[in-house]
CSV table of C-alpha atoms and ligand atoms in Angstrom, one decimal:
chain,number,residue,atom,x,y,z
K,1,UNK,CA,0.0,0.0,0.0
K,2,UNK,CA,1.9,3.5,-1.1
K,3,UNK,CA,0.2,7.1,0.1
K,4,UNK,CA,1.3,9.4,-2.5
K,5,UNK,CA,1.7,6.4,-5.3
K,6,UNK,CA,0.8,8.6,-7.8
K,7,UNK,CA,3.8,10.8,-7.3
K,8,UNK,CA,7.4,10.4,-9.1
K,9,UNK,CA,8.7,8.3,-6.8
K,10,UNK,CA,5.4,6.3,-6.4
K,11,UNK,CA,4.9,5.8,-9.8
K,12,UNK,CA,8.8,4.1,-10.8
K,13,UNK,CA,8.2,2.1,-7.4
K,14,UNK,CA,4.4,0.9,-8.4
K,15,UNK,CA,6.5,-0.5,-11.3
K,16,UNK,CA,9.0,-2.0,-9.6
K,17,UNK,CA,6.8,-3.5,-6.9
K,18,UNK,CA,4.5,-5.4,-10.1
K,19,UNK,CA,7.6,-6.3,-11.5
K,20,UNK,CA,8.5,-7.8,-8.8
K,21,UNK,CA,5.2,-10.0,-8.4
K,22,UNK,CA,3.5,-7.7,-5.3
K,23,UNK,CA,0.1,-6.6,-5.4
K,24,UNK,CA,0.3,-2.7,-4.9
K,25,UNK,CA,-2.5,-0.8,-4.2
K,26,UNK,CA,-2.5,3.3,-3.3
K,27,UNK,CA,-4.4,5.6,-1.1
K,28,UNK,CA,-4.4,9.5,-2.7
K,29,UNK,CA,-6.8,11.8,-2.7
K,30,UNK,CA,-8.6,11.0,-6.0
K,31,UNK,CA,-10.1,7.7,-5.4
K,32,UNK,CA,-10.4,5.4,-8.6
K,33,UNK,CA,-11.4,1.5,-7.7
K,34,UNK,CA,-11.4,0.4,-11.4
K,35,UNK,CA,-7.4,-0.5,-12.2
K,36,UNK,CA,-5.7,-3.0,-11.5
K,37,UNK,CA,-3.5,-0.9,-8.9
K,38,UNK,CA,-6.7,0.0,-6.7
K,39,UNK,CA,-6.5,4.0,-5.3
K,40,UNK,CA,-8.6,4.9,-2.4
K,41,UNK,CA,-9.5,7.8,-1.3
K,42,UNK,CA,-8.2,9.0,1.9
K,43,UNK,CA,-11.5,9.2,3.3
K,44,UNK,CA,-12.0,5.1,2.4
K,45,UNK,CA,-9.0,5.0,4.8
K,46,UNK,CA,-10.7,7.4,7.4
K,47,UNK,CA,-12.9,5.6,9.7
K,48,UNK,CA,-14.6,8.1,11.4
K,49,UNK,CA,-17.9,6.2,12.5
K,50,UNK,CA,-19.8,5.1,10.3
K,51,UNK,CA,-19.6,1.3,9.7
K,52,UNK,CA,-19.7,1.7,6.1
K,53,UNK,CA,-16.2,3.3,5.9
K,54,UNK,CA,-14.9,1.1,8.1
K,55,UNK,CA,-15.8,-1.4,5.8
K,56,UNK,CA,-14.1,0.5,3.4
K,57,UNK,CA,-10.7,1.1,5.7
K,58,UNK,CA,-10.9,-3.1,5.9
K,59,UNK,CA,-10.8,-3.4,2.0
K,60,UNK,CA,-8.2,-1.2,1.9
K,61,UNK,CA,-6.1,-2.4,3.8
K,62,UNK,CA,-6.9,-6.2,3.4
K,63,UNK,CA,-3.9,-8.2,3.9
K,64,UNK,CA,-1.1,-5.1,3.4
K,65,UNK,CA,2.3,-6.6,4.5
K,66,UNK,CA,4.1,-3.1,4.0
K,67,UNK,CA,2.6,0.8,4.1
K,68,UNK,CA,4.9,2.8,2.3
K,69,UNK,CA,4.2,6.2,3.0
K,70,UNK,CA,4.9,9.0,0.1
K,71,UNK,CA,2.2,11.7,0.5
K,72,UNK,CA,3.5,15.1,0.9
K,73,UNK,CA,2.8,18.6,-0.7
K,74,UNK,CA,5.7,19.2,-2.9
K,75,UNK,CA,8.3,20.8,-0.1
K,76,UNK,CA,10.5,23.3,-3.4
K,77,UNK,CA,7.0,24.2,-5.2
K,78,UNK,CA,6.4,27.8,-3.6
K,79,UNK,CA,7.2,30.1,-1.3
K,80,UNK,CA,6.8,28.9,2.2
K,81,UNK,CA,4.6,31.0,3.6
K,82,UNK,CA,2.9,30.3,7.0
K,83,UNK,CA,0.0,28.9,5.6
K,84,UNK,CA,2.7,26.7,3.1
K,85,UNK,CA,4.4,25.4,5.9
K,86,UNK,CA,1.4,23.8,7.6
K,87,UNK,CA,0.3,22.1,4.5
K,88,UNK,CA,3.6,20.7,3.9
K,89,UNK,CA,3.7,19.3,7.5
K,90,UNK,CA,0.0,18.2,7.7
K,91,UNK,CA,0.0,16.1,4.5
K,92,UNK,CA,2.9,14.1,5.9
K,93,UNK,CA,1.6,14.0,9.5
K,94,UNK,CA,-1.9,14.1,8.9
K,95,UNK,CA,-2.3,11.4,6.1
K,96,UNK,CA,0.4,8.9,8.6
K,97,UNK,CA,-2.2,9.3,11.2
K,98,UNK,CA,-5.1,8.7,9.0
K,99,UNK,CA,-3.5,5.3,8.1
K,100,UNK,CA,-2.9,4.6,11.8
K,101,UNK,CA,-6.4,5.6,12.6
K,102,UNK,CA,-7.4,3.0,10.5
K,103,UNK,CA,-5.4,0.0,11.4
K,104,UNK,CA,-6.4,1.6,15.1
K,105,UNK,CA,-10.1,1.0,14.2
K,106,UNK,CA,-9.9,-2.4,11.9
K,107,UNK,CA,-7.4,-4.0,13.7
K,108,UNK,CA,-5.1,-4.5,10.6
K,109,UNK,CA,-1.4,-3.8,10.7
K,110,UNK,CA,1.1,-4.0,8.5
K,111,UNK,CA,3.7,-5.5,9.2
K,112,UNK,CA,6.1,-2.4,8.2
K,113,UNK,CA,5.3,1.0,8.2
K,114,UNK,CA,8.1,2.9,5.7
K,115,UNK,CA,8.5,6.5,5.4
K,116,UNK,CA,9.6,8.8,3.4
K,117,UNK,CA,11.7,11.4,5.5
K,118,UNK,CA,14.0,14.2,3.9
K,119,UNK,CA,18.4,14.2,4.3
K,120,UNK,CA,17.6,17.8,5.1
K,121,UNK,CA,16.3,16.6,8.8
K,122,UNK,CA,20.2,17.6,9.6
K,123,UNK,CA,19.8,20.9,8.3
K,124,UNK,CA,21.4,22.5,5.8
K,125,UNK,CA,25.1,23.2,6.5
K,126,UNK,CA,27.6,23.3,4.3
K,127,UNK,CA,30.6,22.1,6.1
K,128,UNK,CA,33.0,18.8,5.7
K,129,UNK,CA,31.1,17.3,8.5
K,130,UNK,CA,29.6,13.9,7.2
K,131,UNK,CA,26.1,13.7,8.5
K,132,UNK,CA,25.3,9.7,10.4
K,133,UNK,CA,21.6,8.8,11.6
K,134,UNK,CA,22.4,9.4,14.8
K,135,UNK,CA,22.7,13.3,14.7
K,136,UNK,CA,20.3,15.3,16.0
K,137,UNK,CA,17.8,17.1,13.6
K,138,UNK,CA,18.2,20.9,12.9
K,139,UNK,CA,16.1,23.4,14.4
K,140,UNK,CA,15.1,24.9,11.2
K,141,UNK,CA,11.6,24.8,9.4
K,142,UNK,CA,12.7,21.6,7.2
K,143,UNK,CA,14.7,19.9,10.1
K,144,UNK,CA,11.2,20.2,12.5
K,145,UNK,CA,9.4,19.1,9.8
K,146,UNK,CA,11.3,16.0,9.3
K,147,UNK,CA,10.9,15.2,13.0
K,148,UNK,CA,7.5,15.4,13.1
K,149,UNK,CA,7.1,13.4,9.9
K,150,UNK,CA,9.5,10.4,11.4
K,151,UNK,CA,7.1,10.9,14.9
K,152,UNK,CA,4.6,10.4,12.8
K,153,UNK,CA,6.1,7.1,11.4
K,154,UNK,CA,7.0,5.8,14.9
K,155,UNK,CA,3.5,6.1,15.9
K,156,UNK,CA,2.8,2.6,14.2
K,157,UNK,CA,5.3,1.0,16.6
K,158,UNK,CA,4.9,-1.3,18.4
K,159,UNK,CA,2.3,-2.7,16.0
K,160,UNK,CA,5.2,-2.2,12.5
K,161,UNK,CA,8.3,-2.2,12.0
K,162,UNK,CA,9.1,1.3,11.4
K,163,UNK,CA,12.1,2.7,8.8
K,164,UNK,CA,12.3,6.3,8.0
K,165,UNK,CA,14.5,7.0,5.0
K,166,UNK,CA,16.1,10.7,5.1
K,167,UNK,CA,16.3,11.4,1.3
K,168,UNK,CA,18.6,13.5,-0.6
K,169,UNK,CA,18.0,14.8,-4.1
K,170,UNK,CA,16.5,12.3,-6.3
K,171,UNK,CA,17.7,12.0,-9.8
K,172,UNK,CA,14.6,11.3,-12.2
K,173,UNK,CA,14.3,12.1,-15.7
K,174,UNK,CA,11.0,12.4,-14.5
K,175,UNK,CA,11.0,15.2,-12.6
K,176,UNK,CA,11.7,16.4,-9.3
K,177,UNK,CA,14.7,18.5,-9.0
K,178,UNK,CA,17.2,17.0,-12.3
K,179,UNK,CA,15.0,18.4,-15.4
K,180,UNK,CA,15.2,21.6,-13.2
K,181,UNK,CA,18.8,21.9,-13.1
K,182,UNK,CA,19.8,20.5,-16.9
K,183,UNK,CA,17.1,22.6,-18.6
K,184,UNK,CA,18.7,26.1,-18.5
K,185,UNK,CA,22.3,23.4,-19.2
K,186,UNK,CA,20.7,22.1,-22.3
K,187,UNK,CA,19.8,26.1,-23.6
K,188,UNK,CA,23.9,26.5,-22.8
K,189,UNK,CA,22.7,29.1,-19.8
K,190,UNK,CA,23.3,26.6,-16.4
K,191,UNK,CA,25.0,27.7,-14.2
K,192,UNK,CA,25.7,26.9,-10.2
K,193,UNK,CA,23.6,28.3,-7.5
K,194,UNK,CA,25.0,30.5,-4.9
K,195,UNK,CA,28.6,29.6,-4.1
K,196,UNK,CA,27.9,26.6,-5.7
K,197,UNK,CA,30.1,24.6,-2.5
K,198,UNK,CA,26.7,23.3,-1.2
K,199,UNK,CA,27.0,19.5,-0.8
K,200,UNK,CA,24.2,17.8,-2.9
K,201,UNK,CA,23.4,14.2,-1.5
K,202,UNK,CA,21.6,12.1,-3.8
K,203,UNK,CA,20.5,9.0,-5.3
K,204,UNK,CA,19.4,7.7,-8.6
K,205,UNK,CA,15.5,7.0,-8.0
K,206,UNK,CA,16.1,3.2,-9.2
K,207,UNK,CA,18.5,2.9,-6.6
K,208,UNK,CA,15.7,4.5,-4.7
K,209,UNK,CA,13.3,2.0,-5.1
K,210,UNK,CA,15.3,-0.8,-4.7
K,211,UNK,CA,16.0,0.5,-1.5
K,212,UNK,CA,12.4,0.6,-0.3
K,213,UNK,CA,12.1,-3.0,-1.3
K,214,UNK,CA,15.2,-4.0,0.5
K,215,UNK,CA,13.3,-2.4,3.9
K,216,UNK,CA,9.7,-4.6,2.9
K,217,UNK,CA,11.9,-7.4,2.3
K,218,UNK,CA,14.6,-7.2,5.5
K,219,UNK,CA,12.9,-7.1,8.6
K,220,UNK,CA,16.5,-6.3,10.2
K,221,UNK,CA,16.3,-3.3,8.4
K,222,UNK,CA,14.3,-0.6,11.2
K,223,UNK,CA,14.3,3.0,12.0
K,224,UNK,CA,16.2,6.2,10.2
K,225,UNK,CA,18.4,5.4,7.1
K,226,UNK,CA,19.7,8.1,4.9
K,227,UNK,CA,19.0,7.3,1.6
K,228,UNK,CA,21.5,9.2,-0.3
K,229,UNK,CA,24.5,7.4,-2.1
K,230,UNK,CA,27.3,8.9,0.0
K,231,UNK,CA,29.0,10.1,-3.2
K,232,UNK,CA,29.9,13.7,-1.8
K,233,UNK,CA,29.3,16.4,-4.8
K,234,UNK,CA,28.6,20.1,-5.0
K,235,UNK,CA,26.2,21.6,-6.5
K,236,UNK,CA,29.1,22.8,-8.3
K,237,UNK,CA,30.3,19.8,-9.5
K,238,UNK,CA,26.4,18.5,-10.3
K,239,UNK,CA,26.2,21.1,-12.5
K,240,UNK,CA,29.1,20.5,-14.5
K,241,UNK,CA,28.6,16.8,-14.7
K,242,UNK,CA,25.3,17.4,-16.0
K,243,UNK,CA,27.0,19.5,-18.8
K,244,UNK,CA,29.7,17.4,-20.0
K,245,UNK,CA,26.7,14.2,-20.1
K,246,UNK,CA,24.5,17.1,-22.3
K,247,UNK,CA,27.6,18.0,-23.8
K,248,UNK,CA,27.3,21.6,-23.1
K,249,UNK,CA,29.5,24.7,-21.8
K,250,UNK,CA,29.2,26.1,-19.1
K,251,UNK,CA,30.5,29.7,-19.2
K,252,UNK,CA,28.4,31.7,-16.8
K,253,UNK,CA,29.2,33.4,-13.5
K,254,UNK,CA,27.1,31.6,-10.2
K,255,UNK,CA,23.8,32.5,-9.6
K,256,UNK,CA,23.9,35.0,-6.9
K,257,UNK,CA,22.6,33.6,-3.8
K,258,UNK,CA,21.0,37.2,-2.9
K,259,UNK,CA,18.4,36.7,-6.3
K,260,UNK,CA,17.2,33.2,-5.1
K,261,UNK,CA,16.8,34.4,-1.3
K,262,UNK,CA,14.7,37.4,-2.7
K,263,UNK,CA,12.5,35.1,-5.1
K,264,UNK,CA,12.2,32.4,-2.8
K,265,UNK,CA,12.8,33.8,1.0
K,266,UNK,CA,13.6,30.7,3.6
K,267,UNK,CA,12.6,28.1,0.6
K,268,UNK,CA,16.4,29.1,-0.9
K,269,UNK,CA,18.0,27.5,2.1
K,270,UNK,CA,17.8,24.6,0.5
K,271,UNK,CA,19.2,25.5,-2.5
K,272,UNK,CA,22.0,27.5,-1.3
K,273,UNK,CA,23.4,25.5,1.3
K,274,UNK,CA,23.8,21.4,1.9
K,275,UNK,CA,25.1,18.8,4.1
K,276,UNK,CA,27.3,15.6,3.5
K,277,UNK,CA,25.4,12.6,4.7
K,278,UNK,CA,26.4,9.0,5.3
K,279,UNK,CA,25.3,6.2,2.9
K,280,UNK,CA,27.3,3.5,5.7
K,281,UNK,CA,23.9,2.7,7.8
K,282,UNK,CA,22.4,1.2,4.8
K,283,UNK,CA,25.5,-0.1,3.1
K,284,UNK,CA,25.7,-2.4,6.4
K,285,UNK,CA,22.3,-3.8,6.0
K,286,UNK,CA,23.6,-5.5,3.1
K,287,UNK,CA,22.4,-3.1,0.5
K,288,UNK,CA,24.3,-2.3,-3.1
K,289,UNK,CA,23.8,1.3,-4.9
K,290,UNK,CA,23.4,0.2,-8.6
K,291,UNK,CA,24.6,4.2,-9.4
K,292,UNK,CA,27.3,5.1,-6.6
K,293,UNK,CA,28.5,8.0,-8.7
K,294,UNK,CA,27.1,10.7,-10.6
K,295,UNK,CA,28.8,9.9,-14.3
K,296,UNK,CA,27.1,6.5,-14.3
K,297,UNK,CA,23.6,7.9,-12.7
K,298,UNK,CA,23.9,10.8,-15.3
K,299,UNK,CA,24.5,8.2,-18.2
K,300,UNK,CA,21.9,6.1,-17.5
K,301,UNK,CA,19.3,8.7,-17.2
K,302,UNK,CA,20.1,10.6,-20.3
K,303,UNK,CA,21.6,7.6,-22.4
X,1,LIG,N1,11.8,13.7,-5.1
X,1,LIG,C1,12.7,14.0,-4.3
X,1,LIG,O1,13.9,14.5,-4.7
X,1,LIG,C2,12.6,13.8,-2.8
X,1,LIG,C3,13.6,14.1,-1.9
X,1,LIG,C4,13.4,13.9,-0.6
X,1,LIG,C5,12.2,13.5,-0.1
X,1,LIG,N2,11.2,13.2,-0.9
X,1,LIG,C6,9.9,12.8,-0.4
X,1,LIG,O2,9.4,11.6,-1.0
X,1,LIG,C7,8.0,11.6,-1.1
X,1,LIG,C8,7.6,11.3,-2.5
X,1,LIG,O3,8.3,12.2,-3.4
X,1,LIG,P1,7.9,12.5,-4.9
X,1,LIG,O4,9.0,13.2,-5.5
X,1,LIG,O5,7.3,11.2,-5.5
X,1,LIG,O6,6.7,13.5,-4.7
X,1,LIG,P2,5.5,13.9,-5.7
X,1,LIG,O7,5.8,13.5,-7.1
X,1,LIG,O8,5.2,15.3,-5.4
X,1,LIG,O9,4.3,13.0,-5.1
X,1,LIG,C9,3.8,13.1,-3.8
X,1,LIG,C10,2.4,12.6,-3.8
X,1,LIG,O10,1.8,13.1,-2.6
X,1,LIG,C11,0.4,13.4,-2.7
X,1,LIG,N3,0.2,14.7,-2.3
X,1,LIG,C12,0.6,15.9,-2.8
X,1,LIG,N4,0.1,16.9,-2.1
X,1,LIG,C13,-0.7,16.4,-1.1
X,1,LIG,C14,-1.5,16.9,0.0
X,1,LIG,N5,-1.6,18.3,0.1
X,1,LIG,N6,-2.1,16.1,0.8
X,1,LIG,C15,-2.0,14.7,0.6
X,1,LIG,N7,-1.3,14.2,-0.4
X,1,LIG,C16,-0.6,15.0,-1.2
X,1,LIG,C17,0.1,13.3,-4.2
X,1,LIG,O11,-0.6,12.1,-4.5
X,1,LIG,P3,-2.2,12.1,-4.9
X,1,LIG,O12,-2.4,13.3,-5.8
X,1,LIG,O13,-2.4,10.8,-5.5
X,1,LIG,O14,-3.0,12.4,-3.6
X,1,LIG,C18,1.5,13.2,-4.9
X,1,LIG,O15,1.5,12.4,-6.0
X,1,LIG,C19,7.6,13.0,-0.7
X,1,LIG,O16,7.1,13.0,0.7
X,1,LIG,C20,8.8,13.8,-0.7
X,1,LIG,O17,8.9,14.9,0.2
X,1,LIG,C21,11.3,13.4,-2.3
């Protein structure tokens, strides 16, 4: 069962998932029964009291071995204003308590509970310091976000097995931040943000899903992970990778950080500044990154 399935990261993971002979279904908040990857609505998945949609709540979550929890208001798409930064929290938080609600009222637990959490739970620091899973979250907007979000996760134990994976920048050709950053590459105008000395963790998003399958498969695997490759880049050095894979110069001066902090106010944070963060947690639970390094992630995703 994925919240947020229809999302970028949903959608390669629904594939991989079938592929790999699961039966996925998805709970988002436009309900359509008729597929063969069943989506219910969130308020099939909301109890309340009437019997009926606790009926629902039942089907739903029939015999669900893993909840894989992807629902969140996009956290780069707009300014974040007060009224931005309660969405952003409440459609993490929220939706992981209305899938608790309803294994509260059904009596049907999964046996794991996975979360999507964000690498920027540290912060965003750019400093040699490599982050591990055992530092303590910052104290900015994005760092008490991520805490709540994980709370919200280890609100299923002792009923789940919980894992939280703190994600870094995922590299999709199907969206998210990559086409961002190549587009003004490809029209020969990229150029690095801000000092561009901002660490960039990432992963490829197949490596990505793997890795969510490695958690419903390996019930060792439990609690925070980063899920970031460990291959330490700039966004410097991001930016110029993408160029020589697109073939294209890059000639311009750095983006000055002061244009992005006017257009985007707190939002640039993220932008301008980045921590290092440890792949070692999940390298010990046995897993392999299919793309450790940029020139083979870049080359697979633009051929
Ligand atoms: N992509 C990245 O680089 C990255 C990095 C770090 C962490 N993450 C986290 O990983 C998760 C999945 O990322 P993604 O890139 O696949 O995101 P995405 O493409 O934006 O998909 C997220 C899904 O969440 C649901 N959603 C959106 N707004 C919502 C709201 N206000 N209330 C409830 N549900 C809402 C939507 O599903 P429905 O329309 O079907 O309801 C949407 O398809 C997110 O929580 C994201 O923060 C992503």
């Amino acid at each position: 069962m994925i919240t947020g399935g229809s999302g970028m990261i949903g959608t390669a993971l629904t594939a991989l998932l079938l592929r790999e002979g699961f039966e996925v279904a998805h709970i988002s908040r436009t309900e359509d029964l008729t597929g063969a990857v069943k989506v219910y609505g969130w308020d099939s998945i909301t109890p309340g009291s009437s019997a009926f949609a606790k009926e629902k709540a039942r089907e739903a979550l029939g015999d669900t071995r893993a909840v894989i929890h992807l629902a969140g208001a996009g956290i780069a798409d707009s300014r974040w204003t007060e009224a931005r930064k309660r969405v952003i929290i409440d459609s993490r938080v929220k939706t992981a308590e209305a899938v608790r609600s309803a294994c509260e009222a059904t009596g049907i637990w999964p046996e794991a509970f996975i979360s999507a959490s964000g690498i920027n739970y540290y912060g965003s620091v750019t400093e040699e310091k490599i982050f591990e899973e055992s530092d303590p979250p910052a104290a900015s907007f994005i760092g008490r976000c991520c805490v709540l979000w994980e709370e919200a996760a280890t609100g299923f134990a002792p009923h789940a097995r919980t894992v939280m994976l703190r994600t870094g920048v995922v590299l999709s050709p199907e969206g998210g931040a990559l086409p961002k950053i190549a587009a003004p590459v490809k029209f020969g105008v990229g150029a690095p943000l801000g000092s561009g000395r901002q660490w960039m963790p990432y992963i490829h998003t197949d490596d990505l899903c793997r890795m969510y399958l490695h958690a419903v498969r390996n019930d060792d695997v439990s609690g925070p992970y980063n899920a970031v490759n460990g291959d330490h880049l700039t966004n410097k050095d991001l930016t110029r990778a993408i160029a020589d894979v697109l073939r294209k110069p890059l000639w311009l001066p750095n983006v000055p950080g002061f244009i992005l902090k006017a257009a985007l106010g707190e939002l640039s944070e993220v932008l301008l500044e980045g921590s290092r963060a440890s792949a070692e947690k999940m390298r010990g639970t046995g897993f392999d990154f299919r793309f450790p390094e940029i020139q083979s992630a870049l080359k697979d995703i633009y051929g």
